[in-house]
PDB file of C-alpha atoms in Angstrom:
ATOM      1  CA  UNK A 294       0.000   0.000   0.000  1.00  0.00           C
ATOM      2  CA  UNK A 295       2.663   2.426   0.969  1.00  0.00           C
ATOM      3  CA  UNK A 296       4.940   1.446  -2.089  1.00  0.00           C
ATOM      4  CA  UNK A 297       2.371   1.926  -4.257  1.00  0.00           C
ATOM      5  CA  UNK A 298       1.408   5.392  -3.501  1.00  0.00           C
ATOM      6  CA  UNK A 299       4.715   6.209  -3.673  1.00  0.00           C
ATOM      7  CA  UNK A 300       5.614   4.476  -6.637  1.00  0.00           C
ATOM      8  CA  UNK A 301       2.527   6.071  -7.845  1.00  0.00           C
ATOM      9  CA  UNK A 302       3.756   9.817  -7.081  1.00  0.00           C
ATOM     10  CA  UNK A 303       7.127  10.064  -8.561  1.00  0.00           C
ATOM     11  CA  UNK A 304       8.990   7.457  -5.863  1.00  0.00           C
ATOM     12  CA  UNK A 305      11.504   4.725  -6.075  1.00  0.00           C
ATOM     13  CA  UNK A 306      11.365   1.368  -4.146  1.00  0.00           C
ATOM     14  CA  UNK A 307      14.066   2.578  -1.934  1.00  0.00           C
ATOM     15  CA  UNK A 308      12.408   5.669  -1.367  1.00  0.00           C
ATOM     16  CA  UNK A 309       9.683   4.004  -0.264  1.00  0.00           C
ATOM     17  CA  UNK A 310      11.739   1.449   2.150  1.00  0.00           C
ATOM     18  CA  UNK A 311      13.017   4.954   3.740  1.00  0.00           C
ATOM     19  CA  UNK A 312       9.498   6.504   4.194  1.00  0.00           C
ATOM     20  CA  UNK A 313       8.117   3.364   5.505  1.00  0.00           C
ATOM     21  CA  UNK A 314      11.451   3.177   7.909  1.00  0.00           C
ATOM     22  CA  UNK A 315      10.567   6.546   8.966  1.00  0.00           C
ATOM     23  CA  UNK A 316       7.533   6.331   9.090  1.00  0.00           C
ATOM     24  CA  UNK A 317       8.266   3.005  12.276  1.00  0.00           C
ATOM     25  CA  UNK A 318      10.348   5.497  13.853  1.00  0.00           C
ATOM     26  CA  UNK A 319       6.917   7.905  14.013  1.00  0.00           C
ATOM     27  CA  UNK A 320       4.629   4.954  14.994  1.00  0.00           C
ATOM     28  CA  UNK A 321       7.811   3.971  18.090  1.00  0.00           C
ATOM     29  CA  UNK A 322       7.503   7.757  19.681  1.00  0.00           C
ATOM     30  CA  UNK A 323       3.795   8.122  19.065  1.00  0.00           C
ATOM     31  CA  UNK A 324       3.805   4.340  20.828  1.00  0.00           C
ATOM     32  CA  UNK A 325       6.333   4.910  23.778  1.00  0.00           C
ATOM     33  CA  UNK A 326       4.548   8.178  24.641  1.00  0.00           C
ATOM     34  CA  UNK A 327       2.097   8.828  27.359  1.00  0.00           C
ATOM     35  CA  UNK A 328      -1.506   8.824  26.821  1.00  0.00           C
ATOM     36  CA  UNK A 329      -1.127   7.665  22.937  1.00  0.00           C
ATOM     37  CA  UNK A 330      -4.196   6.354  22.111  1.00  0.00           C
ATOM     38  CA  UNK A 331      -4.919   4.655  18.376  1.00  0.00           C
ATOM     39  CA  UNK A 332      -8.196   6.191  17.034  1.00  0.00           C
ATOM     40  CA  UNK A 333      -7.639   4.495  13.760  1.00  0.00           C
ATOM     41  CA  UNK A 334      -6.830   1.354  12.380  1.00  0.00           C
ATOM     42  CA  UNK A 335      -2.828   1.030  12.687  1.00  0.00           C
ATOM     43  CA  UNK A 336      -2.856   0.670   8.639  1.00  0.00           C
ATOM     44  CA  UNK A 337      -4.825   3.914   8.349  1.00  0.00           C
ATOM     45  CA  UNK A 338      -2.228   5.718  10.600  1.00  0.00           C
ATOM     46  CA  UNK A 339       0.968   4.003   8.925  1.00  0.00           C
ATOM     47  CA  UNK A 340      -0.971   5.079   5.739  1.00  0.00           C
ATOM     48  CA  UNK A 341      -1.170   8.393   6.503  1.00  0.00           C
ATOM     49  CA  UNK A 342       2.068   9.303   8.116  1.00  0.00           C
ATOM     50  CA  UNK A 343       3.954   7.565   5.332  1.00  0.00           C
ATOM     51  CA  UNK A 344       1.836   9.688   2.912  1.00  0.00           C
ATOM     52  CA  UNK A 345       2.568  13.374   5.191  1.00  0.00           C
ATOM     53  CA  UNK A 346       6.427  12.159   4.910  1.00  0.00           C
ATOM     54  CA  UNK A 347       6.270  11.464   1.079  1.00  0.00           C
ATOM     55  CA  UNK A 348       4.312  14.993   0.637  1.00  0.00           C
ATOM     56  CA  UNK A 349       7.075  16.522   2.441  1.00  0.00           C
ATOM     57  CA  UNK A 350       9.801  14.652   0.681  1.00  0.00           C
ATOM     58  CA  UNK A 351       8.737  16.055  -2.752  1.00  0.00           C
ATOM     59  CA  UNK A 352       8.216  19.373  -1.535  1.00  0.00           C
ATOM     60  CA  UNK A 353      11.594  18.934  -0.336  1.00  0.00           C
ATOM     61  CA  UNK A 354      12.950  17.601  -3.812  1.00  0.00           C
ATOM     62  CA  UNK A 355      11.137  20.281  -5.314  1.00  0.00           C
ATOM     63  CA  UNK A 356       8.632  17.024  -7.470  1.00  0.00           C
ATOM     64  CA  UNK A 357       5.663  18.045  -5.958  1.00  0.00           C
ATOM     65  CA  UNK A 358       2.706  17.714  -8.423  1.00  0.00           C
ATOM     66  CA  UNK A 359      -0.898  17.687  -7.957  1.00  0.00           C
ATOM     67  CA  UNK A 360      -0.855  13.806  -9.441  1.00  0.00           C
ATOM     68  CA  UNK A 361      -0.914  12.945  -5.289  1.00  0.00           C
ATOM     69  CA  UNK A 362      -5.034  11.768  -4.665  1.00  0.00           C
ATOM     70  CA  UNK A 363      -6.490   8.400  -3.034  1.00  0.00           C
ATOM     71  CA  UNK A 364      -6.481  10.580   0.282  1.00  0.00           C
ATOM     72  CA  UNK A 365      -9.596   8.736   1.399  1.00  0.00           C
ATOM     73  CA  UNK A 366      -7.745   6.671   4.131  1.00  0.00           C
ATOM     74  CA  UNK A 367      -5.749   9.437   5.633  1.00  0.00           C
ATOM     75  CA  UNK A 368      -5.774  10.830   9.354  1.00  0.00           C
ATOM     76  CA  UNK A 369      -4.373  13.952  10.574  1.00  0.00           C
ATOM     77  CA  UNK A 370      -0.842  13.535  11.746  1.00  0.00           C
ATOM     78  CA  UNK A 371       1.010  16.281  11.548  1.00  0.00           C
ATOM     79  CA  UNK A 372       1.767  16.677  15.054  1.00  0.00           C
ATOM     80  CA  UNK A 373       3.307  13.416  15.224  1.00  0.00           C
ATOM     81  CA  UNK A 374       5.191  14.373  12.097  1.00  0.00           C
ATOM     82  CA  UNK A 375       6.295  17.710  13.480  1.00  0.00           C
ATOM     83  CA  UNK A 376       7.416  16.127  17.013  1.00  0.00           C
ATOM     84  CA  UNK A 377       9.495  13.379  14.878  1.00  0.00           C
ATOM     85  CA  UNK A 378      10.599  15.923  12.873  1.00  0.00           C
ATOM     86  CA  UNK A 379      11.727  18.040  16.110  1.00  0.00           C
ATOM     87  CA  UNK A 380      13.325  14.961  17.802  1.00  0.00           C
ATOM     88  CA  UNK A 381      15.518  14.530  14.664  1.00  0.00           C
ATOM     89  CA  UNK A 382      16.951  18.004  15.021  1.00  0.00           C
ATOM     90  CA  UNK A 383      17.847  18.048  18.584  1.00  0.00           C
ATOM     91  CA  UNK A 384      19.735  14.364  17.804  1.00  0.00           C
ATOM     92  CA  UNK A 385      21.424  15.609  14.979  1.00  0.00           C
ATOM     93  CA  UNK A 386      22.312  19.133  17.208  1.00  0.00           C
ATOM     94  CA  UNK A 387      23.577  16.392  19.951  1.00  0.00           C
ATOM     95  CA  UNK A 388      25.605  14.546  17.414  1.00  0.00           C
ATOM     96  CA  UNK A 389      27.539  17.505  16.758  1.00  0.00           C
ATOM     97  CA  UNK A 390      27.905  18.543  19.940  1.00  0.00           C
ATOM     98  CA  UNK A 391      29.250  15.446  20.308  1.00  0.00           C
ATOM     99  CA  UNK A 392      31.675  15.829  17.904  1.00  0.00           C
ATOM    100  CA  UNK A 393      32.907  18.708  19.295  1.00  0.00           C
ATOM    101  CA  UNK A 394      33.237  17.606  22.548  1.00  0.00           C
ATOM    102  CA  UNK A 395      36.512  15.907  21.656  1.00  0.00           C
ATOM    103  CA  UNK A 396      38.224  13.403  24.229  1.00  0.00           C
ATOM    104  CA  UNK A 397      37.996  11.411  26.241  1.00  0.00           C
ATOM    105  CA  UNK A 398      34.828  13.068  27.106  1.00  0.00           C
ATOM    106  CA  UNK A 399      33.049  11.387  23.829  1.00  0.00           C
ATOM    107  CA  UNK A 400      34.473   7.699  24.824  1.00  0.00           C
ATOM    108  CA  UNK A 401      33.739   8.245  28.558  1.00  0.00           C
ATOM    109  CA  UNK A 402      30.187   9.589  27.930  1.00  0.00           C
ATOM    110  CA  UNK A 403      29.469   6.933  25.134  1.00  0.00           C
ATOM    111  CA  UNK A 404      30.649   4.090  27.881  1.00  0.00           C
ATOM    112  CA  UNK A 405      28.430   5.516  30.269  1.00  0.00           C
ATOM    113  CA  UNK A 406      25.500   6.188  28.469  1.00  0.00           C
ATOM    114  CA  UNK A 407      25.161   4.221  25.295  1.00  0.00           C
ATOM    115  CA  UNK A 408      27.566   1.306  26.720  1.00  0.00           C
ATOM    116  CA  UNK A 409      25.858   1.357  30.082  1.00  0.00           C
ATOM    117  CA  UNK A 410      29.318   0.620  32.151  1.00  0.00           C
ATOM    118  CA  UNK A 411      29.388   1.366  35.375  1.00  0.00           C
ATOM    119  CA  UNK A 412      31.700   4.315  37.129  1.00  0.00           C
ATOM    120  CA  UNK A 413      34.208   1.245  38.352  1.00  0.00           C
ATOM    121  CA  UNK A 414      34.729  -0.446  34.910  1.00  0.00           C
ATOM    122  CA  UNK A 415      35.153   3.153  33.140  1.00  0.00           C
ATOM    123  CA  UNK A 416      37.275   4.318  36.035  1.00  0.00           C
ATOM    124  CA  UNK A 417      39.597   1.303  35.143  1.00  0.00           C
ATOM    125  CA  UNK A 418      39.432   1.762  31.359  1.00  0.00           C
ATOM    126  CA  UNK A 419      40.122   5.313  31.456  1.00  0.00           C
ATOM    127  CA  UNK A 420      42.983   5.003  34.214  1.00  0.00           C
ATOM    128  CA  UNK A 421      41.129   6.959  36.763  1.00  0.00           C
ATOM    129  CA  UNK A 422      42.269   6.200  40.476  1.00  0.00           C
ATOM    130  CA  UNK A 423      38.561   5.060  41.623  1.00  0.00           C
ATOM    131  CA  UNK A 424      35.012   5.662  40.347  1.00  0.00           C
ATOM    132  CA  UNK A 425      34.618   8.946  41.902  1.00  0.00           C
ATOM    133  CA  UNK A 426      37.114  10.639  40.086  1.00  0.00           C
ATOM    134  CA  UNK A 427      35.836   9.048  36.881  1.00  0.00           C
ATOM    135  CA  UNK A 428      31.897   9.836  38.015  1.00  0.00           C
ATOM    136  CA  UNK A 429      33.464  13.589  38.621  1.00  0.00           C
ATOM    137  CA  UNK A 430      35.411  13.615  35.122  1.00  0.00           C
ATOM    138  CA  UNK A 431      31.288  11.753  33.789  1.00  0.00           C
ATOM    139  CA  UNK A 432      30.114  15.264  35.647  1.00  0.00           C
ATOM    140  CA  UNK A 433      32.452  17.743  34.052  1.00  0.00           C
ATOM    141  CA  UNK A 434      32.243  16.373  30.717  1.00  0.00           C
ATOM    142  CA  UNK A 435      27.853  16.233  30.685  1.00  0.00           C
ATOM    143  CA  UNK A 436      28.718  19.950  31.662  1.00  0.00           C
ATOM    144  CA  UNK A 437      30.511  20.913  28.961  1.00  0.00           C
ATOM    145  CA  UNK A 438      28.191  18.944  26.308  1.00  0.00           C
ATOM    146  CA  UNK A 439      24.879  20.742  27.797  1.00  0.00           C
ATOM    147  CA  UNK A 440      26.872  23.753  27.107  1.00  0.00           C
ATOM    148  CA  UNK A 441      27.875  22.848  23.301  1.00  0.00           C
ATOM    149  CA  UNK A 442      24.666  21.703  22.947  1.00  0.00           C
ATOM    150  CA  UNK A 443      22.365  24.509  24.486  1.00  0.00           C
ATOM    151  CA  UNK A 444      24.577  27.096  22.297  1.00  0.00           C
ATOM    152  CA  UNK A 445      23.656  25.352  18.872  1.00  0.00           C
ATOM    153  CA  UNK A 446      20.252  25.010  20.179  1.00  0.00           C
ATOM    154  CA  UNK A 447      19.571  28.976  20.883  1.00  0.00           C
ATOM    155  CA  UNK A 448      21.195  29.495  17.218  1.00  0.00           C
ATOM    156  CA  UNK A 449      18.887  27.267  16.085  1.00  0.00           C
ATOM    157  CA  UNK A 450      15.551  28.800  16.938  1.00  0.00           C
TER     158      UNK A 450
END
């Protein structure tokens, strides 16, 4: 269903493997939210977020026609778009704050956080003397990557 609107409306197969891709990662937030509540069939919604993203796409790509119609099974998400849309940004402005974080505040606050070690195994990788010093070093570096990150934010708005 999704492949063939888009294949119908200018697409590709592998655009239409991204949209539907993106359009998971949509259905995952809406899911993992509070209070989400499905007032549609899960098809209709999937329907209708894949066709808001493939909208956007050609807008994007500048291949928007009119040729886009068969809206009959479409429900309003826009918000949802908008907040995926919005949680995309702020990753992307954490990835480069990330980036610019340099080391070894990137390794110690991607063992921490995305490697989920704990303060005594990253206080021995690092060569810290005990996990305090490498929990204050965890401290010092979160401050400075709130900071990167807060200033790209504010230029961002």
């Amino acid at each position: 269903m999704v492949q063939a609107f888009i294949l119908n409306n200018s697409g590709t197969s592998d655009e239409a493997r991204d949209i539907f891709q993106e359009t998971m990662i949509v259905l995952y937030e809406k899911a993992t939210s509070e209070g989400f509540e499905l007032n549609c069939q899960l098809k209709t919604y999937i329907y209708s977020v894949c066709r808001r993203l493939w909208l956007k796409r050609l807008q994007q790509l500048q291949r928007y026609s009119s040729l886009v119609e068969n809206v009959e099974d479409s429900v309003p998400v826009d918000e949802d778009i908008e907040k995926h849309e919005k949680h995309n940004s702020d990753f992307l402005l954490m990835e480069t704050a990330m980036s610019k974080i340099g080391e070894p505040c990137k390794s110690l606050l991607d063992a921490y956080y995305i490697q989920k070690k704990n303060m005594q195994e990253i206080a021995g990788e690092f060569g810290y003397t005990n996990a305090d010093n490498a929990k204050t070093q965890k401290y010092k570096c979160l401050l400075r990557l709130k900071k990167l990150f807060f200033a790209q934010y504010k230029n961002g708005q």
